């Protein structure tokens, strides 16, 4: 299949691995920002192919994992209001909150539906005029255009029973927070190809210049990842710090201008709490005043509530690249995909789930 087989080609993988091995470098830390990239690395056991000098650090690019616990608690609270239907993506339903997950309240009778697109929530709102449909919107710049489109559709259709619980976040401020941290020394970054499809690569170039760090916008197949590592390592060797686009078959410098236009028609930038990373200034999206009638937090007048994380879960350190899932005492024993304690064990992009699913297979 075009754009797939050629990026999983064993010969190409071998050539890239040989080229990476031929570079003469001291130990370097390269962070793959996106959780899907982490899954490819684990699934294809790419770390085993790399020389000792390359230390891959898993980044915070798992949207489900970084959704703060207070937002899960709010969704759980909303789900228990009569005549409310909560809709969201499958992983969100299993993420543990302070006391309950959406899955648990569903088992107690709450109406919670898994959807594949926010437009499914719009359809539900049209089909159920006597119910209030809440779409729990999470994700990075990748999902924001579809979420914005659903709100524009709701406005156009004059829907009065469709609401959005928005916990959307933006990748660049989180990357900057990690680069500002003194806890971790990063020598290069693999930027998330999916996010850059929407945003373009300008923000990467700005970060490369500001932090003097090489960035490679990278795709999600084994050849993509290895090429991203090679291009980044070459820059480190030459003491260069620019942004290179490995994922040219999808990403352009400008990104998707129509999608960007839709996002900022509906949303404005706000401060946002990230699970594991704390509050990051100007890192979230909230509905603009013109669309406030769809804001579930305003309509249902949700007050801030007490919440607590399971202290045994080290997801925060994993999302910052400070620890690996196998450093967690609960990993694979008290925390597994069927009985997750923290979000990274639930999400299909979570590092703990990747280690659990692939490390065993590859060992
Ligand atoms: S293994 Fe489970 S408890 Fe440990 S960090 Fe990962 S999600 Fe948290």
Short mmCIF file of C-alpha atoms and ligand atoms in Angstrom, two decimals:
data_model
loop_
_atom_site.label_atom_id
_atom_site.label_comp_id
_atom_site.label_asym_id
_atom_site.label_seq_id
_atom_site.Cartn_x
_atom_site.Cartn_y
_atom_site.Cartn_z
CA UNK A 1 0.00 0.00 0.00
CA UNK A 2 1.42 3.39 -1.01
CA UNK A 3 2.73 5.53 1.88
CA UNK A 4 2.64 2.50 4.17
CA UNK A 5 4.69 -0.44 2.90
CA UNK A 6 7.56 1.81 1.81
CA UNK A 7 7.76 3.25 5.34
CA UNK A 8 7.92 -0.23 6.87
CA UNK A 9 10.49 -1.54 4.42
CA UNK A 10 13.13 -3.70 6.14
CA UNK A 11 15.90 -2.71 3.69
CA UNK A 12 15.29 0.99 4.29
CA UNK A 13 15.25 0.37 8.03
CA UNK A 14 18.64 -1.38 7.80
CA UNK A 15 20.20 1.44 5.77
CA UNK A 16 18.96 4.07 8.24
CA UNK A 17 20.11 2.07 11.27
CA UNK A 18 23.59 1.69 9.70
CA UNK A 19 23.75 5.43 9.05
CA UNK A 20 22.75 6.22 12.64
CA UNK A 21 25.41 3.80 13.95
CA UNK A 22 28.06 5.44 11.77
CA UNK A 23 27.69 8.82 13.53
CA UNK A 24 30.25 9.43 16.20
CA UNK A 25 28.38 11.11 19.03
CA UNK A 26 28.43 11.17 22.82
CA UNK A 27 25.20 10.16 24.59
CA UNK A 28 22.27 12.34 23.44
CA UNK A 29 18.65 12.65 24.57
CA UNK A 30 16.07 12.82 21.79
CA UNK A 31 12.42 13.21 22.78
CA UNK A 32 9.66 11.88 20.54
CA UNK A 33 6.87 14.26 21.51
CA UNK A 34 3.92 12.22 20.27
CA UNK A 35 2.46 9.13 21.93
CA UNK A 36 1.81 7.52 18.55
CA UNK A 37 5.54 7.78 17.83
CA UNK A 38 6.22 6.13 21.19
CA UNK A 39 3.92 3.27 20.21
CA UNK A 40 5.75 2.77 16.89
CA UNK A 41 9.11 2.74 18.72
CA UNK A 42 7.87 0.10 21.14
CA UNK A 43 5.84 -1.91 18.63
CA UNK A 44 8.76 -2.29 16.22
CA UNK A 45 11.36 -2.53 18.99
CA UNK A 46 13.31 0.32 17.38
CA UNK A 47 15.32 1.12 20.53
CA UNK A 48 17.01 -2.28 20.19
CA UNK A 49 18.28 -1.28 16.75
CA UNK A 50 19.80 2.00 17.90
CA UNK A 51 23.34 2.59 19.16
CA UNK A 52 23.90 3.10 22.90
CA UNK A 53 24.54 6.80 22.43
CA UNK A 54 20.89 7.51 21.60
CA UNK A 55 18.54 7.78 24.55
CA UNK A 56 14.92 8.12 23.43
CA UNK A 57 12.72 10.00 25.86
CA UNK A 58 8.96 9.68 25.62
CA UNK A 59 7.11 13.00 25.55
CA UNK A 60 3.72 14.32 26.67
CA UNK A 61 1.92 13.88 23.34
CA UNK A 62 -0.88 11.67 24.56
CA UNK A 63 -4.05 13.78 24.68
CA UNK A 64 -5.97 11.37 26.87
CA UNK A 65 -3.08 11.14 29.35
CA UNK A 66 -2.70 14.90 29.81
CA UNK A 67 -6.40 15.59 30.36
CA UNK A 68 -6.45 16.77 33.99
CA UNK A 69 -8.26 14.72 36.59
CA UNK A 70 -10.59 17.62 37.46
CA UNK A 71 -11.99 17.45 33.91
CA UNK A 72 -12.63 13.72 34.26
CA UNK A 73 -14.37 14.47 37.56
CA UNK A 74 -16.50 17.15 35.86
CA UNK A 75 -17.49 14.71 33.10
CA UNK A 76 -18.43 12.14 35.76
CA UNK A 77 -20.50 14.78 37.56
CA UNK A 78 -22.30 15.81 34.36
CA UNK A 79 -22.99 12.18 33.47
CA UNK A 80 -25.06 11.82 36.63
CA UNK A 81 -27.46 14.65 35.77
CA UNK A 82 -30.84 13.28 34.57
CA UNK A 83 -31.47 13.42 30.82
CA UNK A 84 -27.83 14.03 30.01
CA UNK A 85 -25.90 11.93 27.49
CA UNK A 86 -22.11 12.19 27.65
CA UNK A 87 -20.23 11.43 24.45
CA UNK A 88 -16.51 11.01 23.99
CA UNK A 89 -13.81 8.85 22.49
CA UNK A 90 -13.40 5.31 23.82
CA UNK A 91 -10.26 5.85 25.89
CA UNK A 92 -11.76 8.78 27.81
CA UNK A 93 -14.47 6.56 29.18
CA UNK A 94 -11.95 4.32 30.94
CA UNK A 95 -9.69 7.01 32.46
CA UNK A 96 -9.87 6.95 36.25
CA UNK A 97 -11.08 10.14 37.95
CA UNK A 98 -10.71 10.94 41.67
CA UNK A 99 -13.39 8.42 42.63
CA UNK A 100 -15.07 7.20 39.46
CA UNK A 101 -14.45 6.81 35.77
CA UNK A 102 -17.13 7.40 33.16
CA UNK A 103 -17.15 3.64 32.66
CA UNK A 104 -18.11 3.08 36.30
CA UNK A 105 -20.95 5.58 36.27
CA UNK A 106 -22.14 4.08 32.98
CA UNK A 107 -22.34 0.73 34.78
CA UNK A 108 -24.56 2.47 37.37
CA UNK A 109 -26.96 3.66 34.69
CA UNK A 110 -25.52 6.92 33.32
CA UNK A 111 -25.99 7.37 29.57
CA UNK A 112 -22.49 7.49 28.10
CA UNK A 113 -21.81 6.86 24.44
CA UNK A 114 -18.54 6.22 22.66
CA UNK A 115 -18.29 8.18 19.43
CA UNK A 116 -15.80 8.36 16.55
CA UNK A 117 -16.41 11.99 15.60
CA UNK A 118 -17.97 15.02 17.31
CA UNK A 119 -20.47 15.05 14.46
CA UNK A 120 -21.88 11.83 15.97
CA UNK A 121 -22.72 13.95 19.05
CA UNK A 122 -24.47 16.50 16.83
CA UNK A 123 -26.51 13.69 15.27
CA UNK A 124 -27.47 12.44 18.74
CA UNK A 125 -28.55 15.97 19.73
CA UNK A 126 -30.82 16.16 16.68
CA UNK A 127 -32.27 12.71 17.33
CA UNK A 128 -32.85 13.35 21.06
CA UNK A 129 -34.34 16.84 21.47
CA UNK A 130 -35.51 15.97 25.00
CA UNK A 131 -31.95 15.13 26.15
CA UNK A 132 -28.86 17.27 26.68
CA UNK A 133 -25.90 15.95 24.72
CA UNK A 134 -22.44 16.80 26.05
CA UNK A 135 -19.37 16.18 23.95
CA UNK A 136 -16.24 15.77 26.09
CA UNK A 137 -13.71 17.42 23.74
CA UNK A 138 -10.08 16.60 24.38
CA UNK A 139 -6.97 16.54 22.28
CA UNK A 140 -4.31 18.66 20.63
CA UNK A 141 -4.42 20.80 17.50
CA UNK A 142 -5.17 17.59 15.59
CA UNK A 143 -8.70 17.16 16.93
CA UNK A 144 -9.51 20.84 17.45
CA UNK A 145 -10.67 21.48 13.83
CA UNK A 146 -13.32 18.72 13.97
CA UNK A 147 -14.42 19.88 17.42
CA UNK A 148 -14.71 23.45 16.13
CA UNK A 149 -16.67 22.21 13.10
CA UNK A 150 -19.18 20.48 15.37
CA UNK A 151 -19.79 23.73 17.29
CA UNK A 152 -20.19 25.69 14.07
CA UNK A 153 -22.69 23.06 12.89
CA UNK A 154 -24.58 23.28 16.20
CA UNK A 155 -24.76 27.07 15.85
CA UNK A 156 -25.95 26.85 12.26
CA UNK A 157 -28.54 24.22 13.18
CA UNK A 158 -29.69 26.35 16.16
CA UNK A 159 -29.24 23.38 18.50
CA UNK A 160 -30.05 24.18 22.12
CA UNK A 161 -29.30 20.73 23.54
CA UNK A 162 -25.67 20.30 22.43
CA UNK A 163 -22.79 21.23 24.75
CA UNK A 164 -19.03 20.84 24.85
CA UNK A 165 -16.88 20.11 27.87
CA UNK A 166 -13.63 21.46 26.46
CA UNK A 167 -10.26 20.22 27.66
CA UNK A 168 -8.26 20.94 24.55
CA UNK A 169 -4.60 21.73 24.71
CA UNK A 170 -1.86 23.08 22.48
CA UNK A 171 1.47 21.34 22.00
CA UNK A 172 3.96 24.24 21.56
CA UNK A 173 3.58 25.68 25.11
CA UNK A 174 4.06 22.17 26.59
CA UNK A 175 7.22 21.61 24.54
CA UNK A 176 8.53 24.98 25.74
CA UNK A 177 7.75 24.05 29.35
CA UNK A 178 9.82 20.87 28.99
CA UNK A 179 12.68 22.77 27.39
CA UNK A 180 12.58 25.35 30.19
CA UNK A 181 12.78 22.58 32.80
CA UNK A 182 16.11 22.08 34.50
CA UNK A 183 15.17 18.50 35.33
CA UNK A 184 15.75 17.20 31.85
CA UNK A 185 18.37 17.95 29.22
CA UNK A 186 17.06 17.44 25.69
CA UNK A 187 19.42 17.53 22.70
CA UNK A 188 16.80 17.13 19.96
CA UNK A 189 13.10 16.68 19.34
CA UNK A 190 10.94 14.64 16.99
CA UNK A 191 7.94 16.94 16.54
CA UNK A 192 4.49 15.39 16.15
CA UNK A 193 3.60 15.02 12.48
CA UNK A 194 -0.15 14.95 13.08
CA UNK A 195 -0.16 18.24 14.99
CA UNK A 196 2.05 19.86 12.35
CA UNK A 197 -0.37 18.75 9.63
CA UNK A 198 -2.75 21.33 11.07
CA UNK A 199 -0.34 23.92 12.51
CA UNK A 200 2.44 23.83 9.94
CA UNK A 201 6.07 23.98 11.04
CA UNK A 202 6.53 27.64 11.98
CA UNK A 203 6.25 27.02 15.71
CA UNK A 204 8.93 24.34 15.47
CA UNK A 205 11.30 26.76 13.74
CA UNK A 206 10.64 29.36 16.44
CA UNK A 207 11.45 26.82 19.16
CA UNK A 208 14.56 25.62 17.29
CA UNK A 209 15.81 29.22 17.15
CA UNK A 210 14.82 30.18 20.69
CA UNK A 211 16.20 27.06 22.40
CA UNK A 212 18.99 26.29 19.92
CA UNK A 213 17.69 22.76 19.52
CA UNK A 214 17.31 20.67 16.35
CA UNK A 215 13.76 19.55 15.61
CA UNK A 216 12.62 17.06 13.00
CA UNK A 217 8.92 16.99 12.13
CA UNK A 218 8.44 13.23 11.98
CA UNK A 219 5.83 10.73 10.86
CA UNK A 220 4.70 7.53 12.51
CA UNK A 221 6.08 4.54 10.63
CA UNK A 222 9.43 2.86 11.48
CA UNK A 223 11.23 4.47 8.52
CA UNK A 224 9.82 7.87 9.54
CA UNK A 225 11.03 7.53 13.12
CA UNK A 226 14.51 6.29 12.17
CA UNK A 227 14.88 9.01 9.53
CA UNK A 228 13.73 11.57 12.13
CA UNK A 229 16.37 10.29 14.56
CA UNK A 230 19.08 10.32 11.86
CA UNK A 231 18.28 13.88 10.75
CA UNK A 232 18.21 15.08 14.35
CA UNK A 233 21.45 13.31 15.30
CA UNK A 234 23.22 14.72 12.24
CA UNK A 235 22.27 18.24 13.31
CA UNK A 236 23.50 17.58 16.84
CA UNK A 237 26.80 16.31 15.40
CA UNK A 238 27.19 19.46 13.32
CA UNK A 239 26.03 21.69 16.19
CA UNK A 240 23.13 22.96 14.09
CA UNK A 241 19.67 23.80 15.35
CA UNK A 242 17.05 24.18 12.68
CA UNK A 243 13.71 22.51 11.97
CA UNK A 244 13.70 19.83 9.29
CA UNK A 245 10.51 18.36 7.86
CA UNK A 246 10.79 14.57 7.47
CA UNK A 247 7.01 14.20 7.08
CA UNK A 248 6.79 16.20 3.85
CA UNK A 249 4.24 13.83 2.34
CA UNK A 250 1.70 15.27 4.79
CA UNK A 251 3.06 18.40 6.51
CA UNK A 252 3.58 21.79 4.87
CA UNK A 253 5.18 24.92 6.29
CA UNK A 254 1.83 26.72 6.53
CA UNK A 255 -0.22 23.74 7.68
CA UNK A 256 -3.96 23.52 7.06
CA UNK A 257 -5.05 27.16 6.96
CA UNK A 258 -8.76 26.31 6.71
CA UNK A 259 -8.56 24.10 9.80
CA UNK A 260 -6.62 26.79 11.69
CA UNK A 261 -9.27 29.35 10.65
CA UNK A 262 -12.07 27.16 12.01
CA UNK A 263 -10.27 26.57 15.31
CA UNK A 264 -9.83 30.26 16.02
CA UNK A 265 -13.33 31.13 14.78
CA UNK A 266 -14.70 29.10 17.69
CA UNK A 267 -11.97 28.94 20.33
CA UNK A 268 -9.61 31.33 22.06
CA UNK A 269 -6.38 30.55 23.86
CA UNK A 270 -6.48 30.17 27.64
CA UNK A 271 -4.31 28.86 30.47
CA UNK A 272 -4.82 25.12 30.98
CA UNK A 273 -3.91 22.52 33.56
CA UNK A 274 -2.17 19.43 32.14
CA UNK A 275 -2.24 16.15 34.00
CA UNK A 276 1.32 15.56 35.15
CA UNK A 277 2.68 18.88 33.93
CA UNK A 278 0.58 21.32 35.96
CA UNK A 279 -0.74 24.62 34.67
CA UNK A 280 0.80 25.83 31.44
CA UNK A 281 0.09 29.42 30.43
CA UNK A 282 -1.68 29.94 27.09
CA UNK A 283 -1.77 26.20 26.42
CA UNK A 284 -5.49 25.51 26.11
CA UNK A 285 -8.52 26.36 24.01
CA UNK A 286 -11.84 27.59 25.41
CA UNK A 287 -14.99 28.59 23.62
CA UNK A 288 -15.23 32.22 22.56
CA UNK A 289 -18.01 34.37 24.02
CA UNK A 290 -19.99 34.04 20.76
CA UNK A 291 -20.26 30.28 21.38
CA UNK A 292 -20.72 30.30 25.16
CA UNK A 293 -24.21 28.82 24.87
CA UNK A 294 -22.50 25.52 23.99
CA UNK A 295 -20.08 25.60 26.94
CA UNK A 296 -21.11 22.79 29.32
CA UNK A 297 -19.19 24.30 32.25
CA UNK A 298 -21.15 27.56 31.95
CA UNK A 299 -24.57 26.03 31.16
CA UNK A 300 -24.41 23.51 34.01
CA UNK A 301 -22.69 26.01 36.32
CA UNK A 302 -19.98 23.59 37.37
CA UNK A 303 -18.08 24.62 40.47
CA UNK A 304 -14.43 23.60 41.01
CA UNK A 305 -14.38 20.41 43.08
CA UNK A 306 -11.84 18.62 45.25
CA UNK A 307 -9.92 15.99 43.39
CA UNK A 308 -7.03 13.71 44.10
CA UNK A 309 -4.63 11.62 42.08
CA UNK A 310 -3.46 8.15 43.09
CA UNK A 311 -0.10 9.02 44.61
CA UNK A 312 1.42 5.72 43.54
CA UNK A 313 1.06 6.66 39.85
CA UNK A 314 4.17 8.37 38.41
CA UNK A 315 2.43 9.42 35.18
CA UNK A 316 3.53 13.03 35.71
CA UNK A 317 7.19 12.07 35.66
CA UNK A 318 6.64 9.79 32.67
CA UNK A 319 4.87 12.54 30.71
CA UNK A 320 7.82 14.86 31.40
CA UNK A 321 10.28 12.22 30.21
CA UNK A 322 11.86 11.93 33.67
CA UNK A 323 10.96 8.27 34.18
CA UNK A 324 9.95 5.26 32.09
CA UNK A 325 6.83 3.16 32.73
CA UNK A 326 8.95 0.29 34.00
CA UNK A 327 10.18 2.59 36.82
CA UNK A 328 6.64 2.51 38.28
CA UNK A 329 6.13 -0.01 41.08
CA UNK A 330 2.61 -0.73 39.87
CA UNK A 331 3.51 -1.35 36.22
CA UNK A 332 2.21 -4.68 34.95
CA UNK A 333 1.14 -5.81 38.42
CA UNK A 334 -1.40 -3.51 40.08
CA UNK A 335 -1.74 -1.43 36.91
CA UNK A 336 -2.55 -3.10 33.58
CA UNK A 337 -4.77 -2.10 30.64
CA UNK A 338 -7.65 -4.10 32.12
CA UNK A 339 -7.32 -2.44 35.56
CA UNK A 340 -5.56 0.85 34.90
CA UNK A 341 -4.51 3.10 37.78
CA UNK A 342 -3.37 6.01 35.61
CA UNK A 343 -4.22 7.44 32.20
CA UNK A 344 -1.03 6.33 30.36
CA UNK A 345 -2.07 2.70 30.90
CA UNK A 346 -5.48 3.34 29.31
CA UNK A 347 -4.80 5.38 26.25
CA UNK A 348 -3.89 3.90 22.91
CA UNK A 349 -1.20 6.61 22.83
CA UNK A 350 -0.09 6.16 26.46
CA UNK A 351 3.51 5.15 27.19
CA UNK A 352 2.55 2.66 29.91
CA UNK A 353 0.13 0.84 27.57
CA UNK A 354 2.83 0.78 24.87
CA UNK A 355 5.36 -0.79 27.26
CA UNK A 356 2.77 -3.26 28.51
CA UNK A 357 1.56 -4.29 25.06
CA UNK A 358 4.84 -4.43 23.18
CA UNK A 359 7.69 -4.99 25.62
CA UNK A 360 6.33 -8.43 26.53
CA UNK A 361 5.85 -9.35 22.88
CA UNK A 362 9.33 -8.16 21.95
CA UNK A 363 11.15 -9.69 24.91
S1 LIG B 1 2.01 1.95 35.24
FE1 LIG B 1 -0.01 2.71 35.84
S2 LIG B 1 0.29 3.57 37.88
FE2 LIG B 1 2.31 3.37 36.92
S3 LIG B 1 2.69 5.34 35.94
FE3 LIG B 1 1.77 4.02 34.40
S4 LIG B 1 -0.42 4.48 34.54
FE4 LIG B 1 0.51 5.26 36.43
#
